[in-house]
XYZ file of C-alpha atoms in Angstrom:
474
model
C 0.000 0.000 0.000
C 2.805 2.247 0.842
C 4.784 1.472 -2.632
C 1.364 2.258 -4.424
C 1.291 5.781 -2.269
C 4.550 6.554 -3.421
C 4.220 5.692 -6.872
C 0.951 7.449 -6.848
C 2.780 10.747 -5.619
C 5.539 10.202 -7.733
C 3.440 10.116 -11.166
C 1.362 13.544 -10.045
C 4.255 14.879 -9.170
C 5.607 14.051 -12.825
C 2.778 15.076 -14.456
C 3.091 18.718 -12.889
C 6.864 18.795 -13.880
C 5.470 18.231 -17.305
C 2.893 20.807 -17.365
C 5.447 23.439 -15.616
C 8.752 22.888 -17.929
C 8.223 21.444 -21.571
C 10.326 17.893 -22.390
C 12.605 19.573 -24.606
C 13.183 18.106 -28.554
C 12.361 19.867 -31.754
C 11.793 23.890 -31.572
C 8.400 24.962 -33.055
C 5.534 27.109 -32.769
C 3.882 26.870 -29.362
C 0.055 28.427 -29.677
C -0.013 32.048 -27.888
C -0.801 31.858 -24.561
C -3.969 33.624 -23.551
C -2.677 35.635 -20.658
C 0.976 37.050 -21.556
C -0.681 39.246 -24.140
C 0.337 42.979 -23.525
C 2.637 41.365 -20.459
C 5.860 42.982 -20.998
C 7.746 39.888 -21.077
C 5.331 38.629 -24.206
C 8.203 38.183 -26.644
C 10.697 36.665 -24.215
C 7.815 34.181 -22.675
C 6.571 33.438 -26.016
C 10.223 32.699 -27.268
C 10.937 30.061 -24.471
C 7.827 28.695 -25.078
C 8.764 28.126 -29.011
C 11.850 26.770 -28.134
C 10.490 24.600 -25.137
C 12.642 26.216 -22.373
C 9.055 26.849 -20.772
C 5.626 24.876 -21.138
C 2.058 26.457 -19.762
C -0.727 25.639 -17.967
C -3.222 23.189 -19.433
C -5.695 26.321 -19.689
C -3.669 27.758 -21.682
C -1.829 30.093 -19.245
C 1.668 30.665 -18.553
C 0.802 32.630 -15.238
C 3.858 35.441 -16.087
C 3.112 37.012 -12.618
C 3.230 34.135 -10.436
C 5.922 33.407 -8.197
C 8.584 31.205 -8.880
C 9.579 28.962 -6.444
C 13.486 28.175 -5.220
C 13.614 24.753 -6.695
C 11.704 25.702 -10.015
C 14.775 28.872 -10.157
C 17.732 25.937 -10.009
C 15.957 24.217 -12.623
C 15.506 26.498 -15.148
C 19.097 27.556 -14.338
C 20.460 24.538 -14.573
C 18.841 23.826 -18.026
C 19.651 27.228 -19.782
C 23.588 26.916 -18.292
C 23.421 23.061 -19.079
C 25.048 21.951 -15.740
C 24.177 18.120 -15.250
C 26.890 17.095 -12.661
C 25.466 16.606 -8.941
C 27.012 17.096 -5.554
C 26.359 15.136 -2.761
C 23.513 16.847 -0.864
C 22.057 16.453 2.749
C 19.584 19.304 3.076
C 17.174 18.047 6.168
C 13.990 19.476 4.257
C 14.456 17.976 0.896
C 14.213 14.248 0.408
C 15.980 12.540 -2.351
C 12.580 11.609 -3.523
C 11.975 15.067 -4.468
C 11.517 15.887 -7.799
C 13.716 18.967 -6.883
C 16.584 16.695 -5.230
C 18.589 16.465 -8.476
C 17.962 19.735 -9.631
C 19.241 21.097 -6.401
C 22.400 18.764 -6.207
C 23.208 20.127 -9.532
C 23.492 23.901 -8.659
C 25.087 22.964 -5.387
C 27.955 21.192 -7.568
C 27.695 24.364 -10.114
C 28.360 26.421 -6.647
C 25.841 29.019 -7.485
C 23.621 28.470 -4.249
C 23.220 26.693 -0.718
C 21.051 26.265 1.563
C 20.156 28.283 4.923
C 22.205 28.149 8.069
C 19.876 25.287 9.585
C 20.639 22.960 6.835
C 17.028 23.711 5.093
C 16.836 24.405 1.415
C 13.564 25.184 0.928
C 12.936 24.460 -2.695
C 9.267 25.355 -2.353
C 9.453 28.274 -1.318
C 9.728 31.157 -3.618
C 12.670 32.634 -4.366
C 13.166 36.396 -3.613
C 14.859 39.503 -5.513
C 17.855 39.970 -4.245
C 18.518 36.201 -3.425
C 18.163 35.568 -7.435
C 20.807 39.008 -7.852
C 23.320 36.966 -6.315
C 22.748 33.721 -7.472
C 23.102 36.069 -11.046
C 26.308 37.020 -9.310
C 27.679 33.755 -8.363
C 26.460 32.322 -12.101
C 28.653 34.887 -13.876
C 31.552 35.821 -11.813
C 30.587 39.566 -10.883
C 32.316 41.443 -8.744
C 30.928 42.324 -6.056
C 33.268 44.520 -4.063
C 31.111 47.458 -5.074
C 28.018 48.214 -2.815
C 26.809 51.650 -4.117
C 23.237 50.921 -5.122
C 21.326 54.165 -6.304
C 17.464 52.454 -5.792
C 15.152 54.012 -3.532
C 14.794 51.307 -1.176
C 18.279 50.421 -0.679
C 18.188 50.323 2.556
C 16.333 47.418 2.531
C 17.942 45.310 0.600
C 20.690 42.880 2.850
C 24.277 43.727 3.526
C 24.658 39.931 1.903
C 22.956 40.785 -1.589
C 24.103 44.968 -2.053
C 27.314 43.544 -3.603
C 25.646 41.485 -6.292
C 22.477 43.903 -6.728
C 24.674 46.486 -7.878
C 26.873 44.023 -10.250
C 23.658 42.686 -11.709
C 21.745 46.244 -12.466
C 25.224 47.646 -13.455
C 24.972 44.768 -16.239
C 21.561 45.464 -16.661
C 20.530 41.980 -16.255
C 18.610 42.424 -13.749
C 16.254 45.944 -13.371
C 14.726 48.107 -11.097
C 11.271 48.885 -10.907
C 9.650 52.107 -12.460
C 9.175 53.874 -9.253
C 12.910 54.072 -8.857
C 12.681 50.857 -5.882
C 14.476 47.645 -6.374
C 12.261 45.281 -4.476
C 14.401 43.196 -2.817
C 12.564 40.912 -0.314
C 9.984 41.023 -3.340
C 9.095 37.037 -4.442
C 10.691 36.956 -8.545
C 7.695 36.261 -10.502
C 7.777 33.229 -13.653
C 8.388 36.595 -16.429
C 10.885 37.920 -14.418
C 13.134 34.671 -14.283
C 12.686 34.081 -17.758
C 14.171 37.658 -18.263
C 16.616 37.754 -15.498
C 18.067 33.728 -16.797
C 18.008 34.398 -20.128
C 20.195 37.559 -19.669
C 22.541 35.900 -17.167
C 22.437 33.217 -20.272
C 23.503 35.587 -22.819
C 26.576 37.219 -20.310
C 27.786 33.676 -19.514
C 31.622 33.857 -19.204
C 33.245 31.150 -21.401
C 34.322 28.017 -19.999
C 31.127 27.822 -17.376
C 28.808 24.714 -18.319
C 27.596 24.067 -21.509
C 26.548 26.156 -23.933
C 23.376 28.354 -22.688
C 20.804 25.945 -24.710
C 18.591 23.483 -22.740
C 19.484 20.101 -22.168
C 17.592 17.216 -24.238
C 16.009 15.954 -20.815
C 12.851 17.121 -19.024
C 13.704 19.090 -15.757
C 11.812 17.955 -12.981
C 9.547 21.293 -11.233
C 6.850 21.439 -8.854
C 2.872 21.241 -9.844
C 1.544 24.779 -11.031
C -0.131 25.473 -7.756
C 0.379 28.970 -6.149
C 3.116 29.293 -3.990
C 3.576 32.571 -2.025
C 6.819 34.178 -1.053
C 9.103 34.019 1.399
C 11.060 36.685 3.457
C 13.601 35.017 4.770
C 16.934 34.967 3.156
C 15.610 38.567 1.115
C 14.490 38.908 -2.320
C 15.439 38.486 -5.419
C 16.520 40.792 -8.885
C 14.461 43.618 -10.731
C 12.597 43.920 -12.923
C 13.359 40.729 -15.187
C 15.631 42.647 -17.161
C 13.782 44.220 -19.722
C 10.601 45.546 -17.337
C 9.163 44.636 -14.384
C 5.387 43.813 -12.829
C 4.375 45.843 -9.510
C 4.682 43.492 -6.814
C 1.485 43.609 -4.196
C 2.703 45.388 -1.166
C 1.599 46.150 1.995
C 2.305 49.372 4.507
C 0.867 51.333 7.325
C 0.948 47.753 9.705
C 0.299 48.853 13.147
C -1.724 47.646 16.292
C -4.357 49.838 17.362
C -5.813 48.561 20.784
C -3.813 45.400 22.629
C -5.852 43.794 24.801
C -4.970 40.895 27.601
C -6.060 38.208 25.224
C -6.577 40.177 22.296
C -5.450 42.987 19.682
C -6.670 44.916 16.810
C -4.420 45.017 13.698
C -4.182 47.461 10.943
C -2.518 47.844 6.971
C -3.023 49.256 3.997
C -2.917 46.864 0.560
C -1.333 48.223 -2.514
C -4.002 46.384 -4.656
C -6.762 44.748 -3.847
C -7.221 41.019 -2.764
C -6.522 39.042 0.318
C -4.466 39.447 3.150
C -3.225 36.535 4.910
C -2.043 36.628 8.432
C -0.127 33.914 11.322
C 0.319 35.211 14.708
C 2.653 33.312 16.823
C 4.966 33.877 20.331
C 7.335 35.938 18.956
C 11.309 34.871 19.547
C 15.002 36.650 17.717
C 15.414 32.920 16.588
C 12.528 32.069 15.002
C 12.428 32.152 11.086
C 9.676 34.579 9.029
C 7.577 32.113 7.663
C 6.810 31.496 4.279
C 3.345 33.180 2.381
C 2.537 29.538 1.497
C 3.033 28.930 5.129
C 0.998 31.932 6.209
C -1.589 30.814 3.839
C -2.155 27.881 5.193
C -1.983 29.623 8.842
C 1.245 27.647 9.726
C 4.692 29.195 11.611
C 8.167 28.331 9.964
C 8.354 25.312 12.090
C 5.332 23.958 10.418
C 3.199 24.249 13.150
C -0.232 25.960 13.510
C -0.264 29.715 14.570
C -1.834 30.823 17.563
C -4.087 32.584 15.511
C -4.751 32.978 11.518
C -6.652 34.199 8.978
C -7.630 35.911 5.522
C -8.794 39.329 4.973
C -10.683 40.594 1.888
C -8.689 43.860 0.748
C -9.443 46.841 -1.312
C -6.467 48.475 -2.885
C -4.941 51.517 -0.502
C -7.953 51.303 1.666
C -7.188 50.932 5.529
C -7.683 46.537 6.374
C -8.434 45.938 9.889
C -8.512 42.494 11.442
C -8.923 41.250 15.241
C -6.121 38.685 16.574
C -7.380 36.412 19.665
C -6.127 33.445 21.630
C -3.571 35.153 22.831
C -1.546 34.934 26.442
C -1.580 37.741 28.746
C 1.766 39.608 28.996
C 3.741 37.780 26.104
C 5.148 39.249 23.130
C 3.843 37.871 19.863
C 4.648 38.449 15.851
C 2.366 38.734 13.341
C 3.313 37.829 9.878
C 1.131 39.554 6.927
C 1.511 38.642 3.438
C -0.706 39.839 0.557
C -2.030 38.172 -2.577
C -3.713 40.472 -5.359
C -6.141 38.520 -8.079
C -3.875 36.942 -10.041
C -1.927 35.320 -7.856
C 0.929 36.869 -6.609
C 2.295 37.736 -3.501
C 4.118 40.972 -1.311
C 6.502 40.216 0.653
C 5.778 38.959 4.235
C 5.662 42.012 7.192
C 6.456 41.384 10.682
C 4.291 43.029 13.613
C 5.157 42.697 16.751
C 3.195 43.183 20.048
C 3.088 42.940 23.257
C -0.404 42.067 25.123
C -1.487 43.398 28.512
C -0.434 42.067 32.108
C -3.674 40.955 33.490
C -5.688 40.692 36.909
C -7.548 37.107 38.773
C -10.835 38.555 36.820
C -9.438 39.569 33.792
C -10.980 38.245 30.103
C -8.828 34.690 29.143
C -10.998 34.429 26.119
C -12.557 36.133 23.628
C -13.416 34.629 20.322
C -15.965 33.954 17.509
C -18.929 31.503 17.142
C -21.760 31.525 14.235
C -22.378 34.470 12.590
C -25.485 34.853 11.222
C -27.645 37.468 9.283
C -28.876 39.344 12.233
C -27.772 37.624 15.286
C -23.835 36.738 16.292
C -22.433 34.669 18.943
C -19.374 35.050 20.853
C -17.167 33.376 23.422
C -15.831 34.940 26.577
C -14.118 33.618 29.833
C -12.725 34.992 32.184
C -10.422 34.100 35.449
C -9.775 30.969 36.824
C -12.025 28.284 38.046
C -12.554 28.371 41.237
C -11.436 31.999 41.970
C -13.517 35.282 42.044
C -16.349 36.095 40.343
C -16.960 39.155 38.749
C -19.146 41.253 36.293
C -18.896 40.976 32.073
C -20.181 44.314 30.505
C -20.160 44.344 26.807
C -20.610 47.051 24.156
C -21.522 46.435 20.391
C -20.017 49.493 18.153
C -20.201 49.876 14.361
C -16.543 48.848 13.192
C -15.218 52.096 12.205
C -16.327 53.446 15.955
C -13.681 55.380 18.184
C -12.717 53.231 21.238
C -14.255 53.428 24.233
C -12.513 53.458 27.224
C -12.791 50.710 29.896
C -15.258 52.844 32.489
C -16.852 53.469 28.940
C -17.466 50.103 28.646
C -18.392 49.013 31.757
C -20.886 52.342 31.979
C -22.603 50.740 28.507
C -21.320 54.323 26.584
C -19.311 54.885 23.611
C -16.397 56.821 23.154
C -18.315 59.852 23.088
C -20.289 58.936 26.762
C -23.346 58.461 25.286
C -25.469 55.786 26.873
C -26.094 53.062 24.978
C -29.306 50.784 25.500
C -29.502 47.306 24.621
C -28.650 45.122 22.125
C -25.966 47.207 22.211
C -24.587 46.886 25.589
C -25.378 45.210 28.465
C -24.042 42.342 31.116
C -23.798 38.853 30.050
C -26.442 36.684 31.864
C -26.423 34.877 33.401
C -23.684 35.503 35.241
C -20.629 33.370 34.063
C -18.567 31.632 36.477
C -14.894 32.564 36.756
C -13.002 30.080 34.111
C -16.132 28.187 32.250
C -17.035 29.558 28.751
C -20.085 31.337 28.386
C -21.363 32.254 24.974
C -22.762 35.512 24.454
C -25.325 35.990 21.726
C -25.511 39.131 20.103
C -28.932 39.818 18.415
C -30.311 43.152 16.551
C -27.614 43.349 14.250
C -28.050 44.513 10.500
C -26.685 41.384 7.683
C -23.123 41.357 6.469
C -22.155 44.468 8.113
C -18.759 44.842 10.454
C -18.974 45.279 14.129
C -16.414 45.722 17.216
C -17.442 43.852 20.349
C -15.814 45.169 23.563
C -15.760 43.528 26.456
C -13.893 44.020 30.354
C -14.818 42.465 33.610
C -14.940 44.513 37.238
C -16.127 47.302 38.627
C -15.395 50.790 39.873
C -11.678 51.449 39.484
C -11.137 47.685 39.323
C -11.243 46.807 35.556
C -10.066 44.728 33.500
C -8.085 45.345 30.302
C -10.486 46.167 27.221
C -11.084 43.089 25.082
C -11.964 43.714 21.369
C -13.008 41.361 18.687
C -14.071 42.193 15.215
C -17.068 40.187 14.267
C -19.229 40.411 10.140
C -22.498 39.378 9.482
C -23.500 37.083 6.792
């Protein structure tokens, strides 16, 4: 059963290889691929697919803008440069099962990349900017001694990759981006290693591999599923040499209110689609995780966050999202990564925070239940079983409400001091017990609109932090 598994995994994994990277042989017409029209790679894209350096999607895509992963990079490379010798290879994440084991062993022998400094490689995830200007740099020689880089954002791109950034550009292999920004920590998109490869290809010194024409063997790549980016390790080279796509990106990432158990998170999208976030305990040795890995609400370690979720986004308009689950009085990070409509990704942003020390009555939970049309339920707890028992006031604000304070809260006002009546406020009944869950239905709401739900516990000048937790009807 477990030989039929493998062979089962092995064959899909084949078949995506195929789809990805064309089994190379005669050079002929390939039929126009519906979505690189206008793209400003067209020619280039349309040339590798001719010569069957590149193969597209069985819809007839080629996906130009999507991100290209780390293994899919060696193995294009490795193709165009026509290295075929392999090194011996240990990397703890890649198995020699892996369709990208023998791709990888070959640009390890070539000596134009390695892995990461805990013996990862991490072929699936994507490759960024400035990691594929000095794997450019490494291909072809450059020197790197100079570090004068003229881009906007130079600041931001690594003290590891300014070196080979500026011997790339300088070559113009690889470009900056219109706006006068390099991009580094940017993930390279499929047009923009076509561009940045097949200008590396036509600067190779003599001497290094074969000549720049793809081997007569298929090259083993990943299924075309989307695979975000990753910031770890940087980014990788502008523009594709010859233009360059606008990269989602996201700014303005901030905390508003940080509760005990809870905090309010806020950023502004370059275009729109989805933002993706992972919050987890936050630690100086823990790796950013990948976008696939935020995606799929995971840390780097593989693990589950302590939170996660996706955002709808409109393009520069302000996203707001509620983080829960969290410990009192513990620092945590919150990774953000955006993904506009066509698939491809920003680079990941790191938040960090620090939640609220709190008291024996303070909120331990706050969370979601069903939403419906009109009606919303919600989960609170508070202290610890067996200990003191204390009032839960809550207060039910439009999303885009001012904060109340936490007398405000426990008075039933809003920010203002108006009194509010119910549904809008009032104290959870019956009373909850210190340390059981009690859910709190919230009724008289208006369908798929946003709400803030703010909760503390106490009385008098004995309050708890403010809890808040963004809820949307259906």
């Amino acid at each position: 059963m477990k030989m039929k598994k493998a062979l089962r995994g092995l064959m899909t994994g084949l078949l995506g290889v195929s789809m990805l990277f064309g089994a190379l042989g005669s050079v002929s017409a390939a039929p126009a691929a519906k979505d690189i029209q206008g793209h400003w790679a067209q020619n280039q894209l349309q040339d590798w697919l001719n010569k069957g350096y590149l193969q597209g999607y069985a819809d007839g895509t080629v996906k130009p803008n999507k991100p290209i992963t780390r293994g899919e990079y060696v193995a294009l490379v490795n193709r165009l440069f026509g290295f075929t010798e392999t090194a011996s290879i240990a990397f703890k994440d890649l198995k020699s099962s892996n369709w990208a084991y023998s791709e990888v062993a070959k640009a390890v022998k070539a000596g134009y990349i390695g892995g990461y400094e805990n013996n990862t490689f991490r072929s699936s995830s994507p490759l960024t900017r400035q990691e594929a200007a000095v794997i450019t740099a490494k291909l072809l020689s450059l020197n790197t001694s100079n570090t004068s880089l003229t881009f906007k954002d130079s600041a931001q791109i690594a003290s590891w990759a300014k070196g080979a950034v500026a011997a790339a550009a300088a070559k113009n292999i690889i470009n900056g981006y219109p706006d006068g920004t390099f991009g580094p920590k940017r993930p390279l998109t499929r047009a923009e290693a076509v561009g940045i490869i097949g200008n590396s290809a036509a600067n190779k010194p003599s001497g290094s591999g074969n000549p720049a024409t793809p081997t007569p063997t298929p090259s083993a790549t990943p299924t075309p599923t989307p695979t975000p980016t990753s910031t770890t390790g940087g980014g990788s080279g502008g523009g594709g040499g010859g233009g360059g796509t606008t990269a989602p990106s996201v700014s303005n990432v901030t905390y508003g209110h940080v509760g005990s158990v809870t905090a309010d998170v806020y950023l502004t999208p370059s275009v729109t689609g989805a933002v993706y976030y992972v919050v987890a305990p936050y630690s100086s040795t823990t790796a950013v995780p990948s976008t696939l890995q935020i995606r799929n609400g995971l840390t780097s370690t593989g693990t589950a966050g302590v939170n996660y979720g996706k955002v709808a986004a409109t393009g520069n308009t302000t996203v707001a999202f509620s983080v829960y689950g969290l410990q009192a009085n513990t620092q945590y990070a919150a990774y953000i990564a955006l993904s506009d409509s066509v698939g491809s990704w920003s680079a990941v942003s790191t938040l960090r925070l620090t939640t609220a020390p709190s008291g024996a009555t303070a909120i331990t939970e706050l969370s979601p239940g069903s939403m419906g049309t009109v009606t919303a339920d919600v989960y609170v707890s508070y202290g610890h079983t067996g200990g003191a028992s204390a009032p839960v006031r809550y207060v039910v604000l439009p999303a885009n409400a001012t904060d109340p304070s936490a007398a405000q809260v426990a008075a039933g006002q809003n920010s203002s001091g108006v009194l509010l009546t119910s549904p809008w406020t009032g104290n959870i009944t019956p009373a909850p017990a210190p340390g059981v869950r009690q859910t709190l239905t919230l009724s008289g709401l208006t369908a798929n609109t946003a709400y803030k739900v703010y909760i503390v516990t106490g009385s008098g000048s004995s309050l708890s932090p403010v809890e808040i937790l963004r809820i949307h009807t259906k």
